[in-house]
PDB file of C-alpha atoms in Angstrom:
ATOM      1  CA  MET A   3      11.049  28.015  11.516  1.00 45.00           C
ATOM      2  CA  GLY A   4      13.998  29.775   9.962  1.00 48.00           C
ATOM      3  CA  GLU A   5      16.032  28.928   6.914  1.00 56.00           C
ATOM      4  CA  LEU A   6      16.801  25.372   5.897  1.00 68.00           C
ATOM      5  CA  ASN A   7      20.129  24.483   7.510  1.00 88.00           C
ATOM      6  CA  LEU A   8      22.860  23.160   5.219  1.00 92.00           C
ATOM      7  CA  VAL A   9      23.204  19.840   7.074  1.00 95.00           C
ATOM      8  CA  THR A  10      19.444  19.285   6.858  1.00 95.00           C
ATOM      9  CA  LEU A  11      19.549  20.043   3.153  1.00 95.00           C
ATOM     10  CA  ILE A  12      22.400  17.544   2.676  1.00 96.00           C
ATOM     11  CA  ILE A  13      20.534  14.792   4.556  1.00 97.00           C
ATOM     12  CA  ILE A  14      17.363  15.449   2.552  1.00 96.00           C
ATOM     13  CA  ALA A  15      19.379  15.408  -0.692  1.00 97.00           C
ATOM     14  CA  VAL A  16      21.038  12.093   0.224  1.00 97.00           C
ATOM     15  CA  ASN A  17      17.647  10.566   1.024  1.00 97.00           C
ATOM     16  CA  VAL A  18      16.179  11.818  -2.255  1.00 97.00           C
ATOM     17  CA  LEU A  19      19.097  10.642  -4.393  1.00 98.00           C
ATOM     18  CA  ILE A  20      19.312   7.170  -2.838  1.00 97.00           C
ATOM     19  CA  SER A  21      15.539   6.721  -2.774  1.00 97.00           C
ATOM     20  CA  PHE A  22      15.145   7.656  -6.446  1.00 97.00           C
ATOM     21  CA  LYS A  23      18.003   5.314  -7.315  1.00 97.00           C
ATOM     22  CA  GLY A  24      16.024   2.596  -5.528  1.00 96.00           C
ATOM     23  CA  PHE A  25      12.817   3.521  -7.359  1.00 96.00           C
ATOM     24  CA  LYS A  26      14.529   2.967 -10.697  1.00 96.00           C
ATOM     25  CA  ASP A  27      16.892   0.089  -9.856  1.00 97.00           C
ATOM     26  CA  ASP A  28      15.244  -2.857  -8.119  1.00 96.00           C
ATOM     27  CA  SER A  29      18.520  -4.760  -7.651  1.00 97.00           C
ATOM     28  CA  PHE A  30      19.917  -1.713  -5.800  1.00 97.00           C
ATOM     29  CA  PHE A  31      16.745  -1.525  -3.696  1.00 96.00           C
ATOM     30  CA  GLN A  32      16.868  -5.228  -2.831  1.00 96.00           C
ATOM     31  CA  LYS A  33      20.557  -5.096  -1.913  1.00 97.00           C
ATOM     32  CA  TYR A  34      20.305  -2.192   0.515  1.00 97.00           C
ATOM     33  CA  LYS A  35      16.835  -2.545   2.089  1.00 95.00           C
ATOM     34  CA  PHE A  36      16.413  -3.969   5.602  1.00 94.00           C
ATOM     35  CA  ASN A  37      16.026  -7.708   5.113  1.00 95.00           C
ATOM     36  CA  ILE A  38      16.202 -10.070   8.083  1.00 95.00           C
ATOM     37  CA  ALA A  39      17.388 -13.013   5.973  1.00 96.00           C
ATOM     38  CA  ASP A  40      20.201 -10.963   4.416  1.00 97.00           C
ATOM     39  CA  ILE A  41      21.254  -9.463   7.761  1.00 97.00           C
ATOM     40  CA  ASN A  42      21.398 -12.910   9.345  1.00 96.00           C
ATOM     41  CA  ARG A  43      23.675 -13.949   6.478  1.00 95.00           C
ATOM     42  CA  GLY A  44      26.031 -11.043   7.210  1.00 95.00           C
ATOM     43  CA  ALA A  45      24.614  -7.979   5.416  1.00 96.00           C
ATOM     44  CA  LYS A  46      24.779  -5.836   8.575  1.00 96.00           C
ATOM     45  CA  TYR A  47      25.184  -2.687   6.439  1.00 97.00           C
ATOM     46  CA  GLN A  48      21.446  -2.865   5.697  1.00 96.00           C
ATOM     47  CA  ILE A  49      20.766  -1.640   9.243  1.00 96.00           C
ATOM     48  CA  LEU A  50      22.126   1.729   8.060  1.00 96.00           C
ATOM     49  CA  THR A  51      21.486   1.794   4.301  1.00 97.00           C
ATOM     50  CA  SER A  52      17.789   0.913   4.537  1.00 95.00           C
ATOM     51  CA  GLY A  53      17.240   4.206   6.334  1.00 94.00           C
ATOM     52  CA  PHE A  54      17.937   6.126   3.120  1.00 96.00           C
ATOM     53  CA  LEU A  55      15.549   4.130   0.909  1.00 95.00           C
ATOM     54  CA  HIS A  56      11.795   4.673   0.630  1.00 93.00           C
ATOM     55  CA  VAL A  57       8.879   2.751  -0.825  1.00 88.00           C
ATOM     56  CA  ASN A  58       7.566   5.634  -2.939  1.00 91.00           C
ATOM     57  CA  THR A  59       7.592   9.417  -3.288  1.00 93.00           C
ATOM     58  CA  THR A  60       4.797   9.876  -0.721  1.00 89.00           C
ATOM     59  CA  HIS A  61       6.739   7.907   1.891  1.00 87.00           C
ATOM     60  CA  LEU A  62       9.832   9.994   1.110  1.00 92.00           C
ATOM     61  CA  LEU A  63       7.937  13.302   1.156  1.00 91.00           C
ATOM     62  CA  VAL A  64       6.289  12.683   4.549  1.00 85.00           C
ATOM     63  CA  ASN A  65       9.594  11.780   6.191  1.00 90.00           C
ATOM     64  CA  MET A  66      11.508  14.686   4.666  1.00 93.00           C
ATOM     65  CA  LEU A  67       8.771  17.208   5.537  1.00 87.00           C
ATOM     66  CA  THR A  68       8.795  16.058   9.152  1.00 85.00           C
ATOM     67  CA  LEU A  69      12.572  16.336   9.222  1.00 92.00           C
ATOM     68  CA  TYR A  70      12.361  19.822   7.707  1.00 90.00           C
ATOM     69  CA  PHE A  71       9.936  21.033  10.385  1.00 85.00           C
ATOM     70  CA  PHE A  72      11.909  19.830  13.413  1.00 88.00           C
ATOM     71  CA  ALA A  73      15.587  19.743  12.413  1.00 94.00           C
ATOM     72  CA  ASN A  74      16.236  23.424  13.157  1.00 92.00           C
ATOM     73  CA  SER A  75      15.197  23.103  16.821  1.00 92.00           C
ATOM     74  CA  VAL A  76      17.653  20.245  17.353  1.00 96.00           C
ATOM     75  CA  ILE A  77      20.460  22.027  15.478  1.00 96.00           C
ATOM     76  CA  PHE A  78      19.860  25.227  17.476  1.00 94.00           C
ATOM     77  CA  PHE A  79      20.279  23.459  20.830  1.00 96.00           C
ATOM     78  CA  LEU A  80      22.676  20.601  20.022  1.00 96.00           C
ATOM     79  CA  GLY A  81      24.679  22.006  17.112  1.00 95.00           C
ATOM     80  CA  THR A  82      25.320  20.393  13.737  1.00 95.00           C
ATOM     81  CA  LEU A  83      27.334  17.465  15.102  1.00 96.00           C
ATOM     82  CA  GLY A  84      24.759  16.764  17.802  1.00 97.00           C
ATOM     83  CA  PHE A  85      21.983  16.772  15.203  1.00 97.00           C
ATOM     84  CA  ILE A  86      23.878  14.319  12.978  1.00 97.00           C
ATOM     85  CA  LEU A  87      24.496  12.035  15.961  1.00 97.00           C
ATOM     86  CA  VAL A  88      20.807  12.095  16.902  1.00 97.00           C
ATOM     87  CA  TYR A  89      19.761  11.367  13.307  1.00 97.00           C
ATOM     88  CA  LEU A  90      22.149   8.458  12.722  1.00 97.00           C
ATOM     89  CA  ALA A  91      21.830   6.938  16.206  1.00 96.00           C
ATOM     90  CA  SER A  92      18.037   7.020  15.952  1.00 96.00           C
ATOM     91  CA  LEU A  93      18.153   5.413  12.513  1.00 96.00           C
ATOM     92  CA  VAL A  94      20.417   2.599  13.729  1.00 96.00           C
ATOM     93  CA  LEU A  95      18.629   2.060  17.056  1.00 94.00           C
ATOM     94  CA  GLY A  96      15.260   1.954  15.300  1.00 92.00           C
ATOM     95  CA  ASN A  97      16.466  -0.766  12.948  1.00 94.00           C
ATOM     96  CA  LEU A  98      18.205  -2.662  15.746  1.00 94.00           C
ATOM     97  CA  LEU A  99      14.914  -2.759  17.653  1.00 90.00           C
ATOM     98  CA  SER A 100      13.211  -4.011  14.488  1.00 89.00           C
ATOM     99  CA  TYR A 101      15.853  -6.703  14.211  1.00 93.00           C
ATOM    100  CA  TYR A 102      15.373  -7.674  17.848  1.00 90.00           C
ATOM    101  CA  PHE A 103      11.634  -8.203  17.395  1.00 85.00           C
ATOM    102  CA  HIS A 104      11.794  -9.807  13.927  1.00 87.00           C
ATOM    103  CA  LYS A 105      15.121 -11.684  13.886  1.00 90.00           C
ATOM    104  CA  LYS A 106      13.363 -15.033  13.395  1.00 90.00           C
ATOM    105  CA  ASP A 107      11.067 -13.777  10.637  1.00 88.00           C
ATOM    106  CA  MET A 108      13.101 -14.405   7.494  1.00 91.00           C
ATOM    107  CA  HIS A 109      10.499 -12.665   5.322  1.00 89.00           C
ATOM    108  CA  TYR A 110      10.553  -9.346   7.208  1.00 88.00           C
ATOM    109  CA  THR A 111      11.800  -6.358   5.207  1.00 89.00           C
ATOM    110  CA  ALA A 112      11.638  -2.590   5.716  1.00 88.00           C
ATOM    111  CA  VAL A 113      12.892   0.729   4.376  1.00 91.00           C
ATOM    112  CA  GLY A 114      12.602   4.374   5.331  1.00 88.00           C
ATOM    113  CA  ALA A 115      14.060   7.197   7.396  1.00 91.00           C
ATOM    114  CA  SER A 116      11.160   7.073   9.850  1.00 87.00           C
ATOM    115  CA  GLY A 117      13.305   5.916  12.785  1.00 91.00           C
ATOM    116  CA  ALA A 118      15.810   8.719  12.235  1.00 95.00           C
ATOM    117  CA  VAL A 119      13.065  11.297  11.747  1.00 91.00           C
ATOM    118  CA  MET A 120      11.234  10.140  14.886  1.00 89.00           C
ATOM    119  CA  GLY A 121      14.497  10.556  16.783  1.00 93.00           C
ATOM    120  CA  VAL A 122      14.781  14.149  15.579  1.00 94.00           C
ATOM    121  CA  LEU A 123      11.126  14.796  16.438  1.00 88.00           C
ATOM    122  CA  TYR A 124      11.495  13.469  20.003  1.00 89.00           C
ATOM    123  CA  SER A 125      14.740  15.322  20.496  1.00 95.00           C
ATOM    124  CA  ALA A 126      12.948  18.534  19.498  1.00 92.00           C
ATOM    125  CA  ILE A 127      10.100  17.735  21.920  1.00 88.00           C
ATOM    126  CA  LEU A 128      12.563  17.288  24.799  1.00 92.00           C
ATOM    127  CA  LEU A 129      14.417  20.478  23.932  1.00 93.00           C
ATOM    128  CA  ARG A 130      11.257  22.525  23.325  1.00 91.00           C
ATOM    129  CA  PRO A 131       8.347  20.840  25.160  1.00 86.00           C
ATOM    130  CA  ASP A 132       6.371  24.093  24.991  1.00 83.00           C
ATOM    131  CA  MET A 133       6.066  23.976  21.202  1.00 83.00           C
ATOM    132  CA  MET A 134       2.767  23.050  19.599  1.00 77.00           C
ATOM    133  CA  LEU A 135       2.274  20.398  16.935  1.00 72.00           C
ATOM    134  CA  GLY A 136      -0.554  20.294  14.416  1.00 67.00           C
ATOM    135  CA  LEU A 137      -2.462  17.014  14.819  1.00 60.00           C
ATOM    136  CA  PHE A 138      -3.649  16.123  11.305  1.00 55.00           C
ATOM    137  CA  PHE A 139      -2.006  19.486  10.405  1.00 56.00           C
ATOM    138  CA  ILE A 140      -5.056  21.235  11.943  1.00 69.00           C
ATOM    139  CA  ILE A 141      -5.579  20.610  15.672  1.00 72.00           C
ATOM    140  CA  PRO A 142      -2.918  22.275  17.883  1.00 80.00           C
ATOM    141  CA  VAL A 143      -1.540  19.833  20.459  1.00 79.00           C
ATOM    142  CA  PRO A 144       1.306  20.383  22.986  1.00 82.00           C
ATOM    143  CA  ALA A 145       4.415  18.571  21.761  1.00 76.00           C
ATOM    144  CA  TYR A 146       4.815  16.457  24.886  1.00 77.00           C
ATOM    145  CA  ILE A 147       1.192  15.220  24.718  1.00 81.00           C
ATOM    146  CA  PHE A 148       1.758  14.165  21.123  1.00 76.00           C
ATOM    147  CA  GLY A 149       5.044  12.483  22.025  1.00 75.00           C
ATOM    148  CA  ILE A 150       3.647  10.412  24.888  1.00 79.00           C
ATOM    149  CA  GLY A 151       0.468   9.543  22.978  1.00 80.00           C
ATOM    150  CA  TYR A 152       2.334   8.499  19.863  1.00 74.00           C
ATOM    151  CA  LEU A 153       4.695   6.198  21.747  1.00 76.00           C
ATOM    152  CA  PHE A 154       1.772   4.455  23.444  1.00 80.00           C
ATOM    153  CA  TYR A 155       0.061   4.109  20.064  1.00 75.00           C
ATOM    154  CA  THR A 156       3.291   2.654  18.677  1.00 73.00           C
ATOM    155  CA  ILE A 157       3.371   0.057  21.477  1.00 73.00           C
ATOM    156  CA  TYR A 158      -0.223  -0.843  20.602  1.00 76.00           C
ATOM    157  CA  GLY A 159       0.724  -1.067  16.921  1.00 70.00           C
ATOM    158  CA  MET A 160       3.645  -3.358  17.765  1.00 65.00           C
ATOM    159  CA  LYS A 161       1.415  -5.596  19.880  1.00 69.00           C
ATOM    160  CA  ARG A 162      -1.340  -5.806  17.266  1.00 65.00           C
ATOM    161  CA  GLN A 163       0.990  -5.631  14.237  1.00 57.00           C
ATOM    162  CA  LEU A 164      -1.145  -2.865  12.766  1.00 49.00           C
ATOM    163  CA  GLY A 165      -0.767  -2.043   9.083  1.00 47.00           C
ATOM    164  CA  ASN A 166       2.348  -2.197   6.955  1.00 49.00           C
ATOM    165  CA  ILE A 167       4.195   0.128   9.337  1.00 54.00           C
ATOM    166  CA  GLY A 168       7.508  -0.376  11.137  1.00 64.00           C
ATOM    167  CA  HIS A 169       6.178   0.578  14.564  1.00 67.00           C
ATOM    168  CA  ASP A 170       9.216  -0.905  16.294  1.00 77.00           C
ATOM    169  CA  ALA A 171      11.595   1.193  14.156  1.00 82.00           C
ATOM    170  CA  HIS A 172       9.550   4.289  15.019  1.00 80.00           C
ATOM    171  CA  PHE A 173       9.737   3.455  18.712  1.00 83.00           C
ATOM    172  CA  GLY A 174      13.458   2.651  18.586  1.00 87.00           C
ATOM    173  CA  GLY A 175      14.141   5.897  16.741  1.00 91.00           C
ATOM    174  CA  ALA A 176      12.183   7.908  19.285  1.00 88.00           C
ATOM    175  CA  VAL A 177      14.125   6.258  22.117  1.00 89.00           C
ATOM    176  CA  GLY A 178      17.378   7.024  20.296  1.00 93.00           C
ATOM    177  CA  GLY A 179      16.467  10.702  20.029  1.00 94.00           C
ATOM    178  CA  TYR A 180      15.404  10.744  23.678  1.00 93.00           C
ATOM    179  CA  LEU A 181      18.603   9.151  25.017  1.00 94.00           C
ATOM    180  CA  LEU A 182      21.028  11.072  22.780  1.00 95.00           C
ATOM    181  CA  THR A 183      19.401  14.371  23.702  1.00 96.00           C
ATOM    182  CA  LEU A 184      19.696  13.653  27.419  1.00 95.00           C
ATOM    183  CA  LEU A 185      23.336  12.691  26.883  1.00 95.00           C
ATOM    184  CA  LEU A 186      24.211  15.762  24.816  1.00 96.00           C
ATOM    185  CA  ALA A 187      22.055  18.305  26.684  1.00 95.00           C
ATOM    186  CA  SER A 188      22.094  17.349  30.367  1.00 93.00           C
ATOM    187  CA  TRP A 189      20.534  20.722  31.223  1.00 95.00           C
ATOM    188  CA  VAL A 190      17.228  19.226  30.052  1.00 94.00           C
ATOM    189  CA  PHE A 191      17.103  17.303  33.362  1.00 93.00           C
ATOM    190  CA  GLU A 192      16.989  20.590  35.250  1.00 92.00           C
ATOM    191  CA  GLU A 193      14.785  22.658  32.945  1.00 92.00           C
ATOM    192  CA  HIS A 194      12.359  20.003  31.670  1.00 88.00           C
ATOM    193  CA  LEU A 195      12.543  17.227  34.294  1.00 91.00           C
ATOM    194  CA  LEU A 196       8.796  16.518  34.205  1.00 88.00           C
ATOM    195  CA  MET A 197       8.971  16.009  30.430  1.00 86.00           C
ATOM    196  CA  VAL A 198      11.962  13.688  30.833  1.00 90.00           C
ATOM    197  CA  ILE A 199       9.935  11.546  33.249  1.00 91.00           C
ATOM    198  CA  LEU A 200       6.720  11.610  31.217  1.00 88.00           C
ATOM    199  CA  LEU A 201       8.435  10.671  27.951  1.00 86.00           C
ATOM    200  CA  ALA A 202      10.191   7.810  29.764  1.00 86.00           C
ATOM    201  CA  LEU A 203       6.890   6.180  30.772  1.00 85.00           C
ATOM    202  CA  PRO A 204       6.127   4.535  27.388  1.00 82.00           C
ATOM    203  CA  ILE A 205       9.711   3.229  27.244  1.00 79.00           C
ATOM    204  CA  LEU A 206       9.268   1.576  30.654  1.00 81.00           C
ATOM    205  CA  VAL A 207       5.895   0.149  29.590  1.00 82.00           C
ATOM    206  CA  LEU A 208       7.454  -1.426  26.484  1.00 75.00           C
ATOM    207  CA  PHE A 209      10.256  -2.912  28.595  1.00 73.00           C
ATOM    208  CA  VAL A 210       7.763  -4.418  31.068  1.00 79.00           C
ATOM    209  CA  LEU A 211       5.514  -5.799  28.303  1.00 76.00           C
ATOM    210  CA  GLN A 212       8.496  -7.350  26.551  1.00 69.00           C
ATOM    211  CA  LYS A 213       9.681  -8.978  29.790  1.00 70.00           C
ATOM    212  CA  MET A 214       6.151 -10.347  30.325  1.00 74.00           C
ATOM    213  CA  GLY A 215       6.144 -11.774  26.806  1.00 66.00           C
ATOM    214  CA  LYS A 216       3.228  -9.558  25.744  1.00 67.00           C
ATOM    215  CA  ILE A 217       5.131  -8.199  22.717  1.00 58.00           C
TER     216      ILE A 217
END
């Protein structure tokens, strides 16, 4: 896994500082969380700022641990700037997809770095499809199997509105990581073409379902 890269440490620190500020200051939390009503009134900055807030320490810890485990692979292949672009683009795209699906729901709110972290995770899967992930931290599963399975589960979660989870932000973040990685590392098309095609399948399914009005 290697040492914790400085840019990863900075991103984790920013998430921790802003999240703990939000834990203690509700007015701060309310101002910067993702809130459809506020965004429709002009608070577009929430599309970015909400990605650095979290509901509680468990939510923060899970996201930062996932980032910690996969950031180095992305930094190794794409460099520091490429990693930052993947992180921020995935965060924004995840929230834009949330906005697209919930723009008429004035009560919809969300926080968390999950979209950004999912983007980093899917970027790492594209760059290193041979790596193994621990399902439930125990069962070894090939990264690409996890990636495809999770995106299909996310589509199901979006359709059924399962739990208090921003499935659409997760999906949008994963798509952001997928697209940015292909843009920044075109060699992936040659070396991992099958993975590029397989990971695109859930994205096409979501597009078709949305066009059919199923989501």
